[in-house]
PDB file of C-alpha atoms in Angstrom:
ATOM      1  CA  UNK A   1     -51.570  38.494  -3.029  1.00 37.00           C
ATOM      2  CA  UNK A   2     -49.571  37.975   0.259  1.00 38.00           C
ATOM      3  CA  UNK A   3     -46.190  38.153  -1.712  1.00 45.00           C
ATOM      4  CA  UNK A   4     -45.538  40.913  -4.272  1.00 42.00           C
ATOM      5  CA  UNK A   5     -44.984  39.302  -7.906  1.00 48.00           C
ATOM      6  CA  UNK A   6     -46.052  35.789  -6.939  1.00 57.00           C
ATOM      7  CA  UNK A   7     -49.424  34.062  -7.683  1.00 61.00           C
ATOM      8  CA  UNK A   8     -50.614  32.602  -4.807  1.00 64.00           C
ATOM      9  CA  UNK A   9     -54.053  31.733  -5.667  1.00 74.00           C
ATOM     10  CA  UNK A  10     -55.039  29.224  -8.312  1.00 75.00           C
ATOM     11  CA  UNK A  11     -58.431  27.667  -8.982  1.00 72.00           C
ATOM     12  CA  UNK A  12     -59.213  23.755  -8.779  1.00 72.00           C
ATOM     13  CA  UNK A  13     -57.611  23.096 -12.213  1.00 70.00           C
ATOM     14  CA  UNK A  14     -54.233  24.925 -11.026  1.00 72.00           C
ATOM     15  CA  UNK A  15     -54.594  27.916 -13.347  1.00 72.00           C
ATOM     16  CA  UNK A  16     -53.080  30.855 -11.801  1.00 73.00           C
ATOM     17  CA  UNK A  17     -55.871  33.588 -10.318  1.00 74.00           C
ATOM     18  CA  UNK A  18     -55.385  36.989  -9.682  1.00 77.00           C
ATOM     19  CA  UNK A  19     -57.567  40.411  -9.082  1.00 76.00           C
ATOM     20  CA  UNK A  20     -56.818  43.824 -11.792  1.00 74.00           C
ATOM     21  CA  UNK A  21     -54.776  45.362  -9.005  1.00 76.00           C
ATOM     22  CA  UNK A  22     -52.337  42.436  -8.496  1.00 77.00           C
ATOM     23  CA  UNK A  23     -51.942  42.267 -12.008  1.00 76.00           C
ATOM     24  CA  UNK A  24     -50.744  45.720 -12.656  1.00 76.00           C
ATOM     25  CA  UNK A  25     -48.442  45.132  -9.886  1.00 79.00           C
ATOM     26  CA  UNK A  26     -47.054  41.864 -11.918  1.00 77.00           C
ATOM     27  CA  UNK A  27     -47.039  43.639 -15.039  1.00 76.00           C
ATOM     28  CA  UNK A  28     -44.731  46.177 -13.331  1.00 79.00           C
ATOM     29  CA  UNK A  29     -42.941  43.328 -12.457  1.00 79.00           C
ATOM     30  CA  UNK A  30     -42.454  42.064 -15.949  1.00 76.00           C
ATOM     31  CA  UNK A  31     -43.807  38.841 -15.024  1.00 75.00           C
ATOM     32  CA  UNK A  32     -45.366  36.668 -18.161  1.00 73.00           C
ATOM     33  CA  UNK A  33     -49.170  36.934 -17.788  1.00 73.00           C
ATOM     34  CA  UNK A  34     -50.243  35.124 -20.771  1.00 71.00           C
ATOM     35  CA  UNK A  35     -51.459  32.115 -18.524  1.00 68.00           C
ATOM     36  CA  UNK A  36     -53.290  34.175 -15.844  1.00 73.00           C
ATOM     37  CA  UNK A  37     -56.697  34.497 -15.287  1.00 76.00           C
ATOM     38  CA  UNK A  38     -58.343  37.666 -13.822  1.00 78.00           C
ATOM     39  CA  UNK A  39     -61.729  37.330 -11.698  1.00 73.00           C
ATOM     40  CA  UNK A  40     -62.967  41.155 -12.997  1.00 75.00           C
ATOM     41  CA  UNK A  41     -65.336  42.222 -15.143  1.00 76.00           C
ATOM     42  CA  UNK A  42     -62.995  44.675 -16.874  1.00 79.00           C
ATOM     43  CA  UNK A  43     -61.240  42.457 -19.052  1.00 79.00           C
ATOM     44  CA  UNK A  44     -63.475  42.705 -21.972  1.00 82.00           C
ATOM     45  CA  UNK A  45     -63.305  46.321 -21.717  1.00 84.00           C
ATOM     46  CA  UNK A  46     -59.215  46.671 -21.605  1.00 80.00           C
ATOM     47  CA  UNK A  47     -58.601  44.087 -24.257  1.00 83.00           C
ATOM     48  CA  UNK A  48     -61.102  46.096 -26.413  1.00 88.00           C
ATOM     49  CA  UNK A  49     -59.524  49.029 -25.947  1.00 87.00           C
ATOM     50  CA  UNK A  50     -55.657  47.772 -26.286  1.00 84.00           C
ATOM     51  CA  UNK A  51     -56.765  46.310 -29.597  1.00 87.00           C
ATOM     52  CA  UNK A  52     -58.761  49.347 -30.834  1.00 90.00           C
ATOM     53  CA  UNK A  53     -55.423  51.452 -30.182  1.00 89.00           C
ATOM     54  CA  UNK A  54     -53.464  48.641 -31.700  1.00 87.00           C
ATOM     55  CA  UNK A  55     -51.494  48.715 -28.869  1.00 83.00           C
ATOM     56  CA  UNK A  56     -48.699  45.632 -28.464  1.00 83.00           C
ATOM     57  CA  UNK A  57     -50.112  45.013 -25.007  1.00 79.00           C
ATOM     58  CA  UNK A  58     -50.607  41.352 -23.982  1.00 76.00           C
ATOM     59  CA  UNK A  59     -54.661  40.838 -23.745  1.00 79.00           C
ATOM     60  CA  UNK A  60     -55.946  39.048 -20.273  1.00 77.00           C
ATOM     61  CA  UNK A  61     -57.701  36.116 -19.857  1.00 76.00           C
ATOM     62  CA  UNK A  62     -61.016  36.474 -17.936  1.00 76.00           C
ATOM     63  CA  UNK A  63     -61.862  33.657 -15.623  1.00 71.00           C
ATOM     64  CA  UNK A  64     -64.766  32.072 -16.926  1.00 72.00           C
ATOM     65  CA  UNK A  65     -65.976  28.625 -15.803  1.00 71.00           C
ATOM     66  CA  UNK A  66     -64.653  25.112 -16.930  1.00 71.00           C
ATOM     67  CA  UNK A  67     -67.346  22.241 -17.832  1.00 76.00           C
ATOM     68  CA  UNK A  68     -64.965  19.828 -17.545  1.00 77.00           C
ATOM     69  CA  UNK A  69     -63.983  16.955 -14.682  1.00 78.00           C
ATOM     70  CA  UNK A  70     -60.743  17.895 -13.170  1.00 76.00           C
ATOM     71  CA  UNK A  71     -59.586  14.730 -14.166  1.00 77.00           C
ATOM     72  CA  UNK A  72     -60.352  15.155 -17.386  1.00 78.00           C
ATOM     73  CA  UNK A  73     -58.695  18.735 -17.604  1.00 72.00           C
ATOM     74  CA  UNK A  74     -55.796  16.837 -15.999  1.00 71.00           C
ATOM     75  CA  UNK A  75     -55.536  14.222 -18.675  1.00 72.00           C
ATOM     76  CA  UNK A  76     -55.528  16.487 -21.634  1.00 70.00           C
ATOM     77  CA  UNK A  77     -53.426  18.952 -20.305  1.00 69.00           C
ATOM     78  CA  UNK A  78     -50.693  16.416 -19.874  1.00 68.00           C
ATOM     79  CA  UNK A  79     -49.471  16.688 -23.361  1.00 65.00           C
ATOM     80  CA  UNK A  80     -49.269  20.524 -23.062  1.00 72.00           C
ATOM     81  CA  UNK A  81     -46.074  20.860 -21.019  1.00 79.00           C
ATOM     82  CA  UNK A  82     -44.521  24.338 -20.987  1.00 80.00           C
ATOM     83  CA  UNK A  83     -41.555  24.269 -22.656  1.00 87.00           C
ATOM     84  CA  UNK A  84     -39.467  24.631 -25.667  1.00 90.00           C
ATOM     85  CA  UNK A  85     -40.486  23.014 -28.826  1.00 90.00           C
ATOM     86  CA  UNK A  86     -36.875  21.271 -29.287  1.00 94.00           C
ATOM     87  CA  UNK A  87     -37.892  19.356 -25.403  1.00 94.00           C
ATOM     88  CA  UNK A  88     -41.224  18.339 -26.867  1.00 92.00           C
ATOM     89  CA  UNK A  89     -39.343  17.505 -29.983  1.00 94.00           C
ATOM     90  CA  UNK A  90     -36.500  15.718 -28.326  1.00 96.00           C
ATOM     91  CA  UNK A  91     -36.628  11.668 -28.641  1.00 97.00           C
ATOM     92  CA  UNK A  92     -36.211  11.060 -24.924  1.00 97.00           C
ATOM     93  CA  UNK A  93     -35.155   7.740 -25.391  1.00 98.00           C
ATOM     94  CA  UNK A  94     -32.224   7.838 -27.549  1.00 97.00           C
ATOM     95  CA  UNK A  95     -30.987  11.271 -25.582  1.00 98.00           C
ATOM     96  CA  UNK A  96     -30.821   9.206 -22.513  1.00 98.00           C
ATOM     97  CA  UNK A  97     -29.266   6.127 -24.518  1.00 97.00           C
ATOM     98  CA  UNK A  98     -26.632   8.337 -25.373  1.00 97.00           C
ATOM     99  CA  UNK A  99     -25.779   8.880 -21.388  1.00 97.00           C
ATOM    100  CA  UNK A 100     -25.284   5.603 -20.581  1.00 97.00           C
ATOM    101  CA  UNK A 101     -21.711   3.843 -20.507  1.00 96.00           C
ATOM    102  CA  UNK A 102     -21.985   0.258 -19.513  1.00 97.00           C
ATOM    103  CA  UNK A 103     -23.945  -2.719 -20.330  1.00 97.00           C
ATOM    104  CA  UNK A 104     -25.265  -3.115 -16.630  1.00 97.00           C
ATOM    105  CA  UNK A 105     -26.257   0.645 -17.005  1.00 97.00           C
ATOM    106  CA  UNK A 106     -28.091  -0.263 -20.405  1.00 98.00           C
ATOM    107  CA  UNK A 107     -30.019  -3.136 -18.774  1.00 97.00           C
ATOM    108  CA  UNK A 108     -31.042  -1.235 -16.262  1.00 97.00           C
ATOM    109  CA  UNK A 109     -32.090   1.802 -18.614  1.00 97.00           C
ATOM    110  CA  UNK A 110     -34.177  -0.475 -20.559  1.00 97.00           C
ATOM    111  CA  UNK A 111     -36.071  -1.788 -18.112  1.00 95.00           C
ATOM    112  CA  UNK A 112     -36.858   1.620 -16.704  1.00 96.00           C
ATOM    113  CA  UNK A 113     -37.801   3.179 -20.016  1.00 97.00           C
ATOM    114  CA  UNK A 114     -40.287   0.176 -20.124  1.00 95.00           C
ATOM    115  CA  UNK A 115     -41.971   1.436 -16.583  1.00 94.00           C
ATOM    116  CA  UNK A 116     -42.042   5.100 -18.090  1.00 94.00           C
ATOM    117  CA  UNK A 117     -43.857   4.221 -21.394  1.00 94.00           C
ATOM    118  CA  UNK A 118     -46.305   1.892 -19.608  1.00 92.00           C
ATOM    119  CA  UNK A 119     -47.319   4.820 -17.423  1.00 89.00           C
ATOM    120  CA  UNK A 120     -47.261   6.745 -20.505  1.00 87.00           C
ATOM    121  CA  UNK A 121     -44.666   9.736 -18.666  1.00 90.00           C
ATOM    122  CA  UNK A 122     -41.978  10.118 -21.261  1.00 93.00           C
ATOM    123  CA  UNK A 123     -43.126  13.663 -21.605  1.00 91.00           C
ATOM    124  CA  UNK A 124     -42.277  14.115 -17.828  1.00 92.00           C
ATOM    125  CA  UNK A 125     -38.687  13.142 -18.702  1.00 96.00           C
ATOM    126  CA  UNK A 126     -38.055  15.956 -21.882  1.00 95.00           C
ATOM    127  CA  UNK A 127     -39.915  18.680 -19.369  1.00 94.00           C
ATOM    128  CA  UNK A 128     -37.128  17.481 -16.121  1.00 96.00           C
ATOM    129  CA  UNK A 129     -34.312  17.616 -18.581  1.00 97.00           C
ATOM    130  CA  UNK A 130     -35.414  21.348 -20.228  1.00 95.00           C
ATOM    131  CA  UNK A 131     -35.130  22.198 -16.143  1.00 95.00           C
ATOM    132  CA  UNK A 132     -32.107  20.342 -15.238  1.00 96.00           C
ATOM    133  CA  UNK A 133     -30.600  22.601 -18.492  1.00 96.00           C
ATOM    134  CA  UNK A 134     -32.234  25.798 -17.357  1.00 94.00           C
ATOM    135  CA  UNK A 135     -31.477  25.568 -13.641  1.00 95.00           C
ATOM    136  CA  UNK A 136     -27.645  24.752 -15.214  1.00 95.00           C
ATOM    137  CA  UNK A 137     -28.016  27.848 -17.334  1.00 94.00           C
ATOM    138  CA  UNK A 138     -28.478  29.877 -14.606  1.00 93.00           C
ATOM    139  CA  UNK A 139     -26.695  28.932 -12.083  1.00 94.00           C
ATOM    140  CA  UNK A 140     -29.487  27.188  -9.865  1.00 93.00           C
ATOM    141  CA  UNK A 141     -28.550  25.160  -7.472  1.00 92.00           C
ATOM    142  CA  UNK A 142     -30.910  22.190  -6.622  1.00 91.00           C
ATOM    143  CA  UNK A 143     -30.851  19.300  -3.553  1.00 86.00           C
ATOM    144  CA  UNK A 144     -28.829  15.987  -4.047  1.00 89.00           C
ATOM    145  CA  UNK A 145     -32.170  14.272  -3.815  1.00 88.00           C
ATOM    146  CA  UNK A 146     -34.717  12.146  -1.573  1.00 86.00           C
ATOM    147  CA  UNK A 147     -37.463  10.173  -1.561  1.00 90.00           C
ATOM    148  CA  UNK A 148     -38.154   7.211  -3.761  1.00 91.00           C
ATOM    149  CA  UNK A 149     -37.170   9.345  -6.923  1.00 92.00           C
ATOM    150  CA  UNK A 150     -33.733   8.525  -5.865  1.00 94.00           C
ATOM    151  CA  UNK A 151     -34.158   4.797  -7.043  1.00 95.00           C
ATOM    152  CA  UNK A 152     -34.707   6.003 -10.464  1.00 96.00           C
ATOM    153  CA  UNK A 153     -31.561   5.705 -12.740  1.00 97.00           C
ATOM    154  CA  UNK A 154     -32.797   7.763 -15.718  1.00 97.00           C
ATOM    155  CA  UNK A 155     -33.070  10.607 -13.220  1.00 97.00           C
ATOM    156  CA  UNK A 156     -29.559   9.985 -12.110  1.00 97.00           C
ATOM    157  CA  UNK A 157     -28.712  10.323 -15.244  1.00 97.00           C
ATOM    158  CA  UNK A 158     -30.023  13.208 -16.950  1.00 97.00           C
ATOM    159  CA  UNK A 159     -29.438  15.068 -13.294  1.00 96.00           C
ATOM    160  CA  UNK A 160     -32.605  15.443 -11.291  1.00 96.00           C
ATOM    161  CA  UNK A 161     -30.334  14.011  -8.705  1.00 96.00           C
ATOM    162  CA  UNK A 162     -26.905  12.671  -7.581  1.00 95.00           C
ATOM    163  CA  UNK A 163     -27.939   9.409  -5.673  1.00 95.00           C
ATOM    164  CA  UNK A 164     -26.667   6.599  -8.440  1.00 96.00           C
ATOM    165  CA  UNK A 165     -29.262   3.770  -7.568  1.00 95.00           C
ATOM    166  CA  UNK A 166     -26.867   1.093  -9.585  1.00 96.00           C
ATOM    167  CA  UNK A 167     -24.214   1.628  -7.672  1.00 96.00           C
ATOM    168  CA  UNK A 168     -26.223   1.299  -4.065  1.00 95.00           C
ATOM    169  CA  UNK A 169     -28.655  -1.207  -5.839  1.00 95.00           C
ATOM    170  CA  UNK A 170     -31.808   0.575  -4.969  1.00 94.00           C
ATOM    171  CA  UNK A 171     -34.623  -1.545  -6.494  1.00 93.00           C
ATOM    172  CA  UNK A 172     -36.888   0.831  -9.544  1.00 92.00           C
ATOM    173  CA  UNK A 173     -39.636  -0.160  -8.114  1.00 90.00           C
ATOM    174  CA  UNK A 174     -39.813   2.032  -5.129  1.00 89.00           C
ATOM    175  CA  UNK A 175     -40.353   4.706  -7.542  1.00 90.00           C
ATOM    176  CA  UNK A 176     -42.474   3.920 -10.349  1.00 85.00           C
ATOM    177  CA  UNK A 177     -44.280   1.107  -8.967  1.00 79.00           C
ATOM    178  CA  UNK A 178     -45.717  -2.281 -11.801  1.00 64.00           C
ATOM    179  CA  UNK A 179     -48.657  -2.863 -10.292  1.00 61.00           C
TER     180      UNK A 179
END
């Protein structure tokens, strides 16, 4: 690992990689390694033993191969965002109903919410507002915004950024695109 306590290496389905010796060092750490994969042929052999002692020691997932299209793995991992269940649970619509003040501001909701179901990424919007609320939480501080995201009005308003694209009329379709 170039950088102490930070995965760097990650297969082609993005799961995190590492060898035995950078995970004792994130262990140490007290980094969460219930989603990383080791590349050693040890694993068996220290999950045996952590279970014979009935030790409360998180077990390690060995690396094994995937016989599945990326794609695929893509698609069906796209319901299994890591978060809360409350975020999962959240109906995304109404909470961002709730946030909006004017009729013009409704309109404009509605015909966004539209673009988000049809490309089927309402779960995209309950994972950006569990981060908007942990990165408040903690004090994070994140950038103003850029790119066509910034033409997005539901991201205005549940924070992903401070650009309101009502008020400087920027057109929804820069951003999520109706082909």
């Amino acid at each position: 690992m170039s950088e102490v306590g930070r995965i760097t290496n990650t297969n082609q389905y993005g799961e995190p990689i590492v060898n035995c010796n950078d995970l004792i060092e994130l262990v140490y750490q007290g980094y969460d390694i219930d989603k990383v994969k080791v590349n050693d042929e040890r694993v068996e052999k220290y999950n045996s033993i952590i279970n014979d002692l009935a030790l409360n020691w998180p077990e390690i997932q060995k690396l094994t191969n995937i016989d599945v299209d990326v794609k695929d793995y893509d698609k069906a991992l796209q319901s299994d965002w890591y978060m809360p269940k409350s975020y999962k649970d959240m109906d995304i619509e109404s909470h961002i109903k709730l946030l909006v003040n004017t009729p013009e501001e409704k309109i404009r909701v509605e015909e966004e919410l539209i673009l988000y179901r049809k490309y089927n990424i309402l779960n995209v919007l309950k994972f950006l507002v569990y981060l908007i609320d942990t990165m408040r939480d903690n004090n994070i501080v994140w950038g103003v915004g850029r790119g066509s995201s910034v033409s997005s009005y539901v991201l205005y308003l549940i924070g992903v950024h401070k650009v309101d694209s009502i008020k400087y009329n920027l057109d929804i379709t820069e951003f999520l695109k109706d082909k």
